[in-house]
XYZ file of N, CA, C and O in Angstrom:
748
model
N -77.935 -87.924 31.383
C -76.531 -88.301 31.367
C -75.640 -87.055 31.300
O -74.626 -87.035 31.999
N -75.921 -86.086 30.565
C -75.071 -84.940 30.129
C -75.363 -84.203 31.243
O -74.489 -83.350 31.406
N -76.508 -84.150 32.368
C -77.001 -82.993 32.906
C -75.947 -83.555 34.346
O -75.411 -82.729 35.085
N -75.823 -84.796 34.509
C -75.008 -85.427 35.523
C -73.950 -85.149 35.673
O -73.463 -84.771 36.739
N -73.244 -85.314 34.376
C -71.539 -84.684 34.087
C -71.055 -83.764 34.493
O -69.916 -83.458 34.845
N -72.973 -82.793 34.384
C -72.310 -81.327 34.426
C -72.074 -81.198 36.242
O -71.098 -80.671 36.776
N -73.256 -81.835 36.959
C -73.123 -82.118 37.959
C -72.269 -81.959 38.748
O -72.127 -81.104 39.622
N -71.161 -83.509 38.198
C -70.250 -84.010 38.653
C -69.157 -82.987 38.374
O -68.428 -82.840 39.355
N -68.804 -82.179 37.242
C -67.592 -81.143 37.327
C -68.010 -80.123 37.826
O -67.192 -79.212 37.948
N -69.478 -79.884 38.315
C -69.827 -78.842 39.010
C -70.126 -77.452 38.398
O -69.708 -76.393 38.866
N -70.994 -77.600 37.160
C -70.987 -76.748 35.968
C -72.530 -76.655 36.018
O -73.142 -75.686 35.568
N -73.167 -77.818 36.642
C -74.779 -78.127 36.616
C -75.724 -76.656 36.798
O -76.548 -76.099 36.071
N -75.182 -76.369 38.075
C -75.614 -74.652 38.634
C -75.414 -73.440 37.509
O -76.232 -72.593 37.151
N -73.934 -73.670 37.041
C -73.870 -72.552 36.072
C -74.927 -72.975 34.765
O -75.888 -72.315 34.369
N -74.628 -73.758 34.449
C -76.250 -74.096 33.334
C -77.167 -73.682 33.651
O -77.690 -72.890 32.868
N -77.790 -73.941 34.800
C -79.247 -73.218 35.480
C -79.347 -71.752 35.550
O -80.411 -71.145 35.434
N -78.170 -71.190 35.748
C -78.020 -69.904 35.734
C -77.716 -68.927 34.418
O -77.968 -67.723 34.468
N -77.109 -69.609 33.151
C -77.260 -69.223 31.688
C -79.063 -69.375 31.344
O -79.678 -68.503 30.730
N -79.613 -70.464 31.800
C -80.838 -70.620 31.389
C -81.609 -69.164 31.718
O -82.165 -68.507 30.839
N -81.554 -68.810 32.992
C -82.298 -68.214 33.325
C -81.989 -66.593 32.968
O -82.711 -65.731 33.471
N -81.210 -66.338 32.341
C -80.241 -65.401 32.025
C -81.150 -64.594 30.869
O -81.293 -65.440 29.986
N -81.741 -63.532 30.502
C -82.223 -62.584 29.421
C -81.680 -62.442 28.458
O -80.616 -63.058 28.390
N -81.995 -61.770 27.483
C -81.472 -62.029 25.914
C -80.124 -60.841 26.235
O -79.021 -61.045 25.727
N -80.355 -59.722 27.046
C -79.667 -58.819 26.988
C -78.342 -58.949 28.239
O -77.235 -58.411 28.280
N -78.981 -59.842 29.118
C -77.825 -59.921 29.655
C -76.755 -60.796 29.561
O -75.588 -60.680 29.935
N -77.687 -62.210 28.671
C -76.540 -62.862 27.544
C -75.578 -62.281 26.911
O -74.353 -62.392 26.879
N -76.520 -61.513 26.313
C -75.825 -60.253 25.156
C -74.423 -59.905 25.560
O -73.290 -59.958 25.083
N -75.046 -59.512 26.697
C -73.369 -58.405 27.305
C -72.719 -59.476 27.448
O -72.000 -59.620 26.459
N -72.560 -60.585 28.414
C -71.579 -60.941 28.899
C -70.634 -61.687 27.864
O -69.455 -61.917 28.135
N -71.328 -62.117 26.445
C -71.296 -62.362 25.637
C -69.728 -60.946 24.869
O -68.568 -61.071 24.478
N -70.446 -60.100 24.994
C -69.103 -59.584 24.703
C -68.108 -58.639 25.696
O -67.215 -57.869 25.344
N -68.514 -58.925 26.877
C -67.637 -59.142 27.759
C -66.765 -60.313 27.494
O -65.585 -59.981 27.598
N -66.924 -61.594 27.182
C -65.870 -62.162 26.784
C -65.241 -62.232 25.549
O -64.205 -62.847 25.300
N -66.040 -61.453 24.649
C -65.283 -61.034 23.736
C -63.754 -59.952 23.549
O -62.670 -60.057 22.975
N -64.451 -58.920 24.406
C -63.409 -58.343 24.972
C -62.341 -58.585 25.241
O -61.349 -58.058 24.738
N -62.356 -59.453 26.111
C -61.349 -60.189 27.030
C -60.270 -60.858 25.777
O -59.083 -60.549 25.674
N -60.934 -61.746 24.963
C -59.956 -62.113 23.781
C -59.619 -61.092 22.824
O -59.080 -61.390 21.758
N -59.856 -60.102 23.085
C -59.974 -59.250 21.998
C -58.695 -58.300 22.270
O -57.905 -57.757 21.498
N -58.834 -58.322 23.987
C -57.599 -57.571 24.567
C -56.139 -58.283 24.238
O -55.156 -57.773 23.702
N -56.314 -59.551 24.708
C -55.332 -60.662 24.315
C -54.680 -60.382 23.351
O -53.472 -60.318 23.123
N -55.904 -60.153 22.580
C -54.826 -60.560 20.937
C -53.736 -58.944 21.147
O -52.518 -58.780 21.212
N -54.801 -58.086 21.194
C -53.679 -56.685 21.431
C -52.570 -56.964 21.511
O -51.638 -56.969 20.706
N -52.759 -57.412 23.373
C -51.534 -57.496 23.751
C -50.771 -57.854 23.388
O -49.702 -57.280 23.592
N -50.833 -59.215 22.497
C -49.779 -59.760 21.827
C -49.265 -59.092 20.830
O -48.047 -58.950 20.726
N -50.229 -58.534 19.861
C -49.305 -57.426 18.620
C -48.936 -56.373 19.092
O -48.289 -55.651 18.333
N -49.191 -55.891 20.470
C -48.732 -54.846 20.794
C -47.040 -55.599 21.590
O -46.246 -54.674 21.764
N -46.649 -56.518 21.891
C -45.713 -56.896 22.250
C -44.700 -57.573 20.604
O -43.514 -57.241 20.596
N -44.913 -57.947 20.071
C -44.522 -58.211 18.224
C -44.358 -56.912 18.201
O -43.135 -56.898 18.064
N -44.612 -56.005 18.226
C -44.277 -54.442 17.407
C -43.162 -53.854 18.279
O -42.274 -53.181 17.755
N -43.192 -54.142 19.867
C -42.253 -53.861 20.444
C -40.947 -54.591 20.527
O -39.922 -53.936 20.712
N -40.916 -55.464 20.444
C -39.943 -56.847 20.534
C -39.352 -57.067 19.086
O -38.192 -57.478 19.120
N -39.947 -56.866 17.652
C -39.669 -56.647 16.464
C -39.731 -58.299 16.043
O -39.176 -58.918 15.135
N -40.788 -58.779 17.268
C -40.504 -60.453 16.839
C -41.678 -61.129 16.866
O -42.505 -61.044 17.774
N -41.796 -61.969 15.649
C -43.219 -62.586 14.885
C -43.824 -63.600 16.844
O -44.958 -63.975 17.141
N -42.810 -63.687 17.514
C -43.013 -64.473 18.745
C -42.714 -63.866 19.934
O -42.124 -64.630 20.699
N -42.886 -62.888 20.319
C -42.010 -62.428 21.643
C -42.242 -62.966 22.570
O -42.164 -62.189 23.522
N -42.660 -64.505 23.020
C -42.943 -65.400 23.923
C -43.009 -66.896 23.524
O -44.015 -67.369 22.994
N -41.931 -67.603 23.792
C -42.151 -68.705 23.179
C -41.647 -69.679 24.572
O -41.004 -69.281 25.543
N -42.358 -71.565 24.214
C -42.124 -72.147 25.098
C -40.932 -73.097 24.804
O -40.620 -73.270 23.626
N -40.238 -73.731 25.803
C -39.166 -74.587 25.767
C -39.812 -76.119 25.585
O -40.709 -76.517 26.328
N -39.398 -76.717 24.793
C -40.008 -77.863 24.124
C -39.705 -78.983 24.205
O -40.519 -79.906 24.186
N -38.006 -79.160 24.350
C -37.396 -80.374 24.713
C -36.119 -80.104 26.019
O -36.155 -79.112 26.748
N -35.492 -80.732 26.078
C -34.626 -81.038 27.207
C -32.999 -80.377 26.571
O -32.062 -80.137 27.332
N -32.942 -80.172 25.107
C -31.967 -80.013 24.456
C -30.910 -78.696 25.179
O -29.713 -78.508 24.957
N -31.771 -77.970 26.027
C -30.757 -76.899 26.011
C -30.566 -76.673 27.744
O -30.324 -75.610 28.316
N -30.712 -77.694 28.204
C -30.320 -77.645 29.840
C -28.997 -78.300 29.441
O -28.640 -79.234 28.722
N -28.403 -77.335 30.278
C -28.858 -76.421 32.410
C -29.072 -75.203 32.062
O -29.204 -74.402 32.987
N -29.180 -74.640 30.520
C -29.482 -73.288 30.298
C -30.928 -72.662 31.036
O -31.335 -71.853 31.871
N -31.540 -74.137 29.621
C -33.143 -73.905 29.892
C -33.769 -75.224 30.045
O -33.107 -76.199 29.688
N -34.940 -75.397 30.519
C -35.675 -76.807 30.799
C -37.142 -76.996 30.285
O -38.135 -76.313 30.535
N -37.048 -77.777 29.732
C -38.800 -78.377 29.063
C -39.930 -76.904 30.234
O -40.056 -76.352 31.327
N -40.321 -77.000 29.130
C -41.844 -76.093 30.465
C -41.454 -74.566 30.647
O -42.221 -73.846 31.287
N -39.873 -73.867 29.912
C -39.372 -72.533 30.546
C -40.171 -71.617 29.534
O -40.441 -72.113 28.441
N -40.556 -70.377 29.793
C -41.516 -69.395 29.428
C -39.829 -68.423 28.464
O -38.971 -67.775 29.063
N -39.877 -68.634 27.183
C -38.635 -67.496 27.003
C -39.015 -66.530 26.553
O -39.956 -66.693 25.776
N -38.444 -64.782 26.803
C -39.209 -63.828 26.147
C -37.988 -63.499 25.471
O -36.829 -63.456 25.883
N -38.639 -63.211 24.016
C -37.635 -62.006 22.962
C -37.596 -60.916 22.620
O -38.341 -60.051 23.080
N -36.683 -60.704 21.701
C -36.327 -59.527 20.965
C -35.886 -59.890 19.571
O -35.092 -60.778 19.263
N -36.304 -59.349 19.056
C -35.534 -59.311 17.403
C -35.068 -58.112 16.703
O -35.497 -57.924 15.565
N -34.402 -57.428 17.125
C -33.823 -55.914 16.780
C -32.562 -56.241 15.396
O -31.365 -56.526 15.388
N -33.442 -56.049 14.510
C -32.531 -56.015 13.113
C -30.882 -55.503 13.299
O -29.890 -56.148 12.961
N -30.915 -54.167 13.930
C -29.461 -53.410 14.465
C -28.507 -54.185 15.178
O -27.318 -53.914 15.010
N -28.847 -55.150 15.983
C -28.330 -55.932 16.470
C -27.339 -57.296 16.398
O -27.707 -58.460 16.558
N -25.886 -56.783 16.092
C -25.260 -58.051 15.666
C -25.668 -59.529 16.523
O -25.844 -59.578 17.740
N -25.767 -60.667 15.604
C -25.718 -61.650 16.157
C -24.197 -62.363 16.744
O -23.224 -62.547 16.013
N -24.239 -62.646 17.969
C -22.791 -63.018 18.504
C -22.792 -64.530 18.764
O -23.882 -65.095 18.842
N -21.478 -65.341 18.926
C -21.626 -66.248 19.419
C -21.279 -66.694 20.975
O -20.423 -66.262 21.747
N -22.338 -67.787 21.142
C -23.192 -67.861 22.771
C -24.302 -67.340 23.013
O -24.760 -67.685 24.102
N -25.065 -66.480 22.294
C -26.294 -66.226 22.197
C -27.714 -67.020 22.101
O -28.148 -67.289 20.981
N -28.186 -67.266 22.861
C -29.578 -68.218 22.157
C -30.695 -67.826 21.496
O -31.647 -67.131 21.852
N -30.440 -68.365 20.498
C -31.217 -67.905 19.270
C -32.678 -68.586 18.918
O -32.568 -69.805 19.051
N -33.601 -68.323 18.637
C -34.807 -69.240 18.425
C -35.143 -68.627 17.103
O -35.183 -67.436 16.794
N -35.422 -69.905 16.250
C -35.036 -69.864 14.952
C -35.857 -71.206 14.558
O -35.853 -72.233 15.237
N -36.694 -70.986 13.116
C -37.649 -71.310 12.603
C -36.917 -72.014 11.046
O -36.613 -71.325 10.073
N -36.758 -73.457 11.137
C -36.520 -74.436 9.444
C -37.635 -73.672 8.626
O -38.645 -73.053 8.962
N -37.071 -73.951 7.477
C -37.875 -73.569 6.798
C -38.760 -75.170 6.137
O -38.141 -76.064 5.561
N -40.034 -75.199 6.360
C -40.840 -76.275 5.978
C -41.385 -77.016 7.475
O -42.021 -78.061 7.610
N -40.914 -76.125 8.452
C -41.230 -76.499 9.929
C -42.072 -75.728 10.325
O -42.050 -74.570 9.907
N -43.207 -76.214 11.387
C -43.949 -75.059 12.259
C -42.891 -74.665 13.442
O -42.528 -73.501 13.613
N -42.521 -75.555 14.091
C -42.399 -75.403 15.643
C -40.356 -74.815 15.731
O -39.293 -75.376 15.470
N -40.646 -73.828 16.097
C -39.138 -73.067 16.478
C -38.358 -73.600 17.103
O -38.883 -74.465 17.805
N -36.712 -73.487 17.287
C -35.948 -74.283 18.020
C -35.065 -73.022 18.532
O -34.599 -71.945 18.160
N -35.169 -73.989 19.755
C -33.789 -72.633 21.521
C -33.024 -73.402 20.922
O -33.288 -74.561 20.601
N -31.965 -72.787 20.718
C -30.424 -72.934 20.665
C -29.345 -71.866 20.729
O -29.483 -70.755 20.216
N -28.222 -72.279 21.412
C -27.222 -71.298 21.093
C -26.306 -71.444 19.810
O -26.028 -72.437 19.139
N -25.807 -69.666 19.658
C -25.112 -70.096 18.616
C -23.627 -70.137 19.017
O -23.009 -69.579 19.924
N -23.157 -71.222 17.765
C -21.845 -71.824 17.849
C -21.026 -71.210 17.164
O -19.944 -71.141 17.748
N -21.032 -70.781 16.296
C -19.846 -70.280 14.808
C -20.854 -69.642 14.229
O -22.009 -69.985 13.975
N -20.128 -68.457 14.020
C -20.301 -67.455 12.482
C -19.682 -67.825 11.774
O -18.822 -68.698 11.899
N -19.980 -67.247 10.876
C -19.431 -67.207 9.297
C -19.751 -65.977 8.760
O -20.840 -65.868 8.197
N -18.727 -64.677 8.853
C -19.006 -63.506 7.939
C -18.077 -63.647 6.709
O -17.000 -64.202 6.489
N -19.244 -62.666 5.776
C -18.798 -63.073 4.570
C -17.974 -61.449 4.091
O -18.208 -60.617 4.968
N -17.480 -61.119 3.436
C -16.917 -59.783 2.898
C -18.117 -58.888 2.793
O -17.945 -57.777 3.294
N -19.097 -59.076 2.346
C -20.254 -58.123 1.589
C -21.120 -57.816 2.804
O -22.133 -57.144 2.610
N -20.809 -58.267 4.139
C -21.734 -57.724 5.160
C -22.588 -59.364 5.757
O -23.059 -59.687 6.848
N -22.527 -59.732 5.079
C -23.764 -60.903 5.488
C -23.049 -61.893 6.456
O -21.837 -62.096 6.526
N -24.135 -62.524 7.258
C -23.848 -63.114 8.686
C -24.328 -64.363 8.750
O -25.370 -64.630 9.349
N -23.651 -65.178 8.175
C -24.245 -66.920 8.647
C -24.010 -67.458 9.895
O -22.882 -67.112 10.245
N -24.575 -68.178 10.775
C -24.349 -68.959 11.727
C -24.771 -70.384 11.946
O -25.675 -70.950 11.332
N -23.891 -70.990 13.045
C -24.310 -72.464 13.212
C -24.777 -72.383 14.674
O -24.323 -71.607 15.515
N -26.061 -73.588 14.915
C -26.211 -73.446 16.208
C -26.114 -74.405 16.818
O -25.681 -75.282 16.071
N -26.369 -74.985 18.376
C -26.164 -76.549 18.780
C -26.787 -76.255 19.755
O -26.480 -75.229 20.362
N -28.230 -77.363 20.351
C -27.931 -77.305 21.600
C -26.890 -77.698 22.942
O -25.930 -78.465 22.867
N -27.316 -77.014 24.093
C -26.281 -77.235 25.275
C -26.080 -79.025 25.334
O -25.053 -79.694 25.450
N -27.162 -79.334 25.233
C -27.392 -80.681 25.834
C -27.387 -81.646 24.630
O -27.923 -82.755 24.628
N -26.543 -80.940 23.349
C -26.393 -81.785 22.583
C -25.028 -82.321 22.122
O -24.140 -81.468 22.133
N -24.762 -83.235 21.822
C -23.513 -83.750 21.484
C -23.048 -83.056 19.890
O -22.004 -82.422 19.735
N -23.811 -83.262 19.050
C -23.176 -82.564 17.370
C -23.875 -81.565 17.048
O -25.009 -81.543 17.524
N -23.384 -80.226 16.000
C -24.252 -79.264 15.936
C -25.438 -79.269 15.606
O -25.888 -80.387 15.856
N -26.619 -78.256 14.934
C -27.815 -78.559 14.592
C -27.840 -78.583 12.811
O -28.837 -78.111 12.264
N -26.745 -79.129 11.981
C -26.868 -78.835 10.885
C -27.726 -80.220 10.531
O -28.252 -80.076 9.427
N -27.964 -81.224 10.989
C -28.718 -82.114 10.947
C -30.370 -81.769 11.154
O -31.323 -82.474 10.822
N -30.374 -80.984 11.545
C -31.564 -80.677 11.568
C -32.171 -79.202 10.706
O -33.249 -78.607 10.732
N -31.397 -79.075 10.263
C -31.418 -77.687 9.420
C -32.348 -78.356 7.971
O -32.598 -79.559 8.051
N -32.972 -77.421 6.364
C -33.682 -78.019 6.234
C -32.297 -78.449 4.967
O -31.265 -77.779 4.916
N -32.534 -79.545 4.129
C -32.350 -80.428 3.091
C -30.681 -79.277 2.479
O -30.895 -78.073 2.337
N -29.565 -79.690 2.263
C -28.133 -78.360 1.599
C -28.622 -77.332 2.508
O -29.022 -76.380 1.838
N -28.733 -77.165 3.557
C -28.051 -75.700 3.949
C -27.854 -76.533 5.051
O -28.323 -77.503 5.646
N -26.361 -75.192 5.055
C -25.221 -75.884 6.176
C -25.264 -74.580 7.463
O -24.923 -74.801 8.625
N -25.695 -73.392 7.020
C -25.881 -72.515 8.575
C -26.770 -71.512 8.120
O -26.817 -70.853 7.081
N -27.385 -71.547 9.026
C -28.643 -70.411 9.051
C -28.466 -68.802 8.682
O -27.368 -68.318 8.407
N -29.496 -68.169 8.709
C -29.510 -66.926 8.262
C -30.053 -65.713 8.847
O -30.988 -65.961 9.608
N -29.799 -64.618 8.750
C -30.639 -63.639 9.916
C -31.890 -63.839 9.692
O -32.552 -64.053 10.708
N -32.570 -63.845 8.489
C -34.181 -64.015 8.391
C -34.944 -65.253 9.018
O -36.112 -65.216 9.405
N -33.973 -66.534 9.067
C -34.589 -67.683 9.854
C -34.744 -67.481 11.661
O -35.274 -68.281 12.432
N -34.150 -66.259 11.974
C -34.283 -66.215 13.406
C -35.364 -65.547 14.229
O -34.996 -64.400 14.479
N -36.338 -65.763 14.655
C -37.428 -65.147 15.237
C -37.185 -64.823 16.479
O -38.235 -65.133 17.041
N -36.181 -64.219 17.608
C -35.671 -63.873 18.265
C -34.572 -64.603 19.080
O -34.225 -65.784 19.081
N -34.043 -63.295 19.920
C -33.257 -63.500 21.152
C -33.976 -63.930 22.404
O -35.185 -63.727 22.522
N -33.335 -64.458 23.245
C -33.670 -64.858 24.498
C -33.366 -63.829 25.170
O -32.246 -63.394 24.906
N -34.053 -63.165 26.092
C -33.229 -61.835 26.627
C -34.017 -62.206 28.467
O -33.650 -61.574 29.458
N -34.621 -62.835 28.495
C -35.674 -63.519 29.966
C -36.264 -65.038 29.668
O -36.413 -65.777 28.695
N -36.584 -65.064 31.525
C -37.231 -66.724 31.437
C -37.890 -66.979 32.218
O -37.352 -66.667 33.280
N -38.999 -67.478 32.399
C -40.024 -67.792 34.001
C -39.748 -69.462 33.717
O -39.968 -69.972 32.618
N -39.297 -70.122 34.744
C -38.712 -71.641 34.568
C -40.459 -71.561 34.841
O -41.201 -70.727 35.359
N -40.732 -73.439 33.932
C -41.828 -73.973 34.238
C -42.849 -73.610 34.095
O -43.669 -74.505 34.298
N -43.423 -72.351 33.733
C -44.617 -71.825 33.695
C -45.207 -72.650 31.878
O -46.338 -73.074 31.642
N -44.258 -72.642 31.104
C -45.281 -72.588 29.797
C -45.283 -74.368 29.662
O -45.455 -74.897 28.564
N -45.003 -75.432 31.316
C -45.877 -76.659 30.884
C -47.326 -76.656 30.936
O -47.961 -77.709 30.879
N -47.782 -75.717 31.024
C -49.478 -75.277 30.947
C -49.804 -76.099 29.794
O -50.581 -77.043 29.656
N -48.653 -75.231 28.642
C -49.035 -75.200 26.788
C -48.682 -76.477 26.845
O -49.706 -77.156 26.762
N -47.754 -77.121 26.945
C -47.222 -78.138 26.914
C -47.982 -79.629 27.179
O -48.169 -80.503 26.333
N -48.434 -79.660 28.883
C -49.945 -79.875 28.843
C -51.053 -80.472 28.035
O -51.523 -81.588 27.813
N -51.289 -79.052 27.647
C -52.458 -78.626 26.320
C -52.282 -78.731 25.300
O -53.257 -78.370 24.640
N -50.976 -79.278 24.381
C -51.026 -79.808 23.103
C -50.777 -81.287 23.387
O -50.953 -82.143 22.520
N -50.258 -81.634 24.936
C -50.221 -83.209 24.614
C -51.470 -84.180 24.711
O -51.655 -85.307 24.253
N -52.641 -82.923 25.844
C -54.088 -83.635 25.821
C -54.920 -82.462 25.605
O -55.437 -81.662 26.384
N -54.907 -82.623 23.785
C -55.922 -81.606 23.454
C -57.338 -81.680 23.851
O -57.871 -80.571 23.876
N -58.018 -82.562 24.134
C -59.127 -82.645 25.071
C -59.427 -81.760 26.217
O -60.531 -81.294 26.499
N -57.876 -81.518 27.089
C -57.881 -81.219 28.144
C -58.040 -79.927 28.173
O -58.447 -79.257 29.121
N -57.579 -79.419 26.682
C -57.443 -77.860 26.579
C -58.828 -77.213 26.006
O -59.073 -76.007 26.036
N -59.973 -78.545 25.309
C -60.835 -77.826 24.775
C -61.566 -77.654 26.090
O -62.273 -76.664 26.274
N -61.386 -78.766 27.175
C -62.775 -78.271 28.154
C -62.123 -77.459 29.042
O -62.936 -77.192 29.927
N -60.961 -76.872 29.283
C -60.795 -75.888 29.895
C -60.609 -74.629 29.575
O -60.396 -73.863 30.515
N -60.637 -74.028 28.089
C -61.674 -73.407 27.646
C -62.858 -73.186 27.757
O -63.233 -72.030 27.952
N -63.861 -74.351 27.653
C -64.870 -74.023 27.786
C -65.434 -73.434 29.110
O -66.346 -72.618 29.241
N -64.628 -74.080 30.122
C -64.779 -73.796 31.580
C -64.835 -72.565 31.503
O -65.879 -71.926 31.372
N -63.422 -71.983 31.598
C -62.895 -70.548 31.493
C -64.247 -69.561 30.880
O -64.769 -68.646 31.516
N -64.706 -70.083 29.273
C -65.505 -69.188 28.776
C -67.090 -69.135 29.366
O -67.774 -68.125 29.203
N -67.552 -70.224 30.007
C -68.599 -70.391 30.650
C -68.872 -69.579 31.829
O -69.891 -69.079 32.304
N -67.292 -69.613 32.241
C -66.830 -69.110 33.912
C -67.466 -67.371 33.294
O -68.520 -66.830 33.627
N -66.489 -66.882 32.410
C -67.124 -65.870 31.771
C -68.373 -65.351 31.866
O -68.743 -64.542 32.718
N -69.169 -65.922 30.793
C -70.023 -65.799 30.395
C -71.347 -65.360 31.572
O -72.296 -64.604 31.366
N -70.938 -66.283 33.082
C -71.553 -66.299 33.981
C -71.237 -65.365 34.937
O -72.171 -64.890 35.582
N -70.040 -64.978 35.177
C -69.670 -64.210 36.281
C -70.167 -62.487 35.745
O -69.833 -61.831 34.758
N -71.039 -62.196 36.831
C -71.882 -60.977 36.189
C -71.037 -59.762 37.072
O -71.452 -58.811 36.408
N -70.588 -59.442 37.591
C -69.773 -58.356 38.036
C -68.456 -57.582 37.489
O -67.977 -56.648 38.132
């Protein structure tokens, strides 16, 4: 039954070909794909150290901020401390007691005498600001809740992720594909 499946997605061959595969040339390819994730991760802290932002790539999640941006848009940041926050800016910014970050622009400051910078944000595509969604008494956000600027955008590319958290199934076996694909491709 299982050997059929593999068959049928066309994985059957690559099985036959791990089988027949040596301890050492397992070995390698083995961290040949280690590598490969290993580079990944780099890249990513090597882009966080440049960008000054816990995210310097994040995806668009809902519909809230078209005709800016649209479900599926790839946004890249910046988080440069030096950098006043202005309003009209889109800000992506993290509740506190929330995982998942929110695109929005901002609407109103609020400076205070002593230096400090509150703001309110809303999306485009929303009718009232986002203090409703802010977490439990606070009425505008803070520089530390913001995990970057929007400064770029590839429309559509990050419904991949999007995708892949709505059919996590879909994402474990195409992983596995990917790492199999790996594991096998000897050149």
């Amino acid at each position: 039954m299982f050997r059929q499946l593999l068959d049928i997605v066309g994985l059957g061959k690559s099985v036959d070909e791990l089988s027949r595969m040596d301890k050492r040339q397992l070995l390698f390819q083995t961290l040949n794909f280690g590598m490969i994730v290993s580079s990944a991760l780099m890249i990513w802290k090597g882009l966080m150290v440049v960008t000054h932002s816990e995210s310097p790539i994040v995806v668009v999640l809902s519909g809230s901020m078209e005709p800016a941006f649209f479900r599926g848009d790839l946004l890249f940041l910046t988080n440069y401390q030096n950098e006043p926050i202005r309003v009209g800016e889109i800000v992506v910014f993290r509740i506190k007691g929330r995982d998942i970050p929110i695109v929005h622009r901002v609407l109103k400051l609020h400076e205070k005498k002593d230096g400090t910078v509150k703001f309110l944000t809303k999306g485009d595509n929303n009718s009232v600001d986002d203090r409703g969604l802010y977490a439990r008494g606070q009425m505008w956000l803070e520089r530390s809740d913001v995990v970057g600027r929007a400064r770029g955008f590839v429309p559509y590319v990050g419904m991949v992720t999007i995708v892949m958290n709505d059919y996590p199934k879909l994402k474990y076996i195409l992983l596995s594909v990917l790492g199999l694909f790996v594991l096998l491709h000897r050149e």
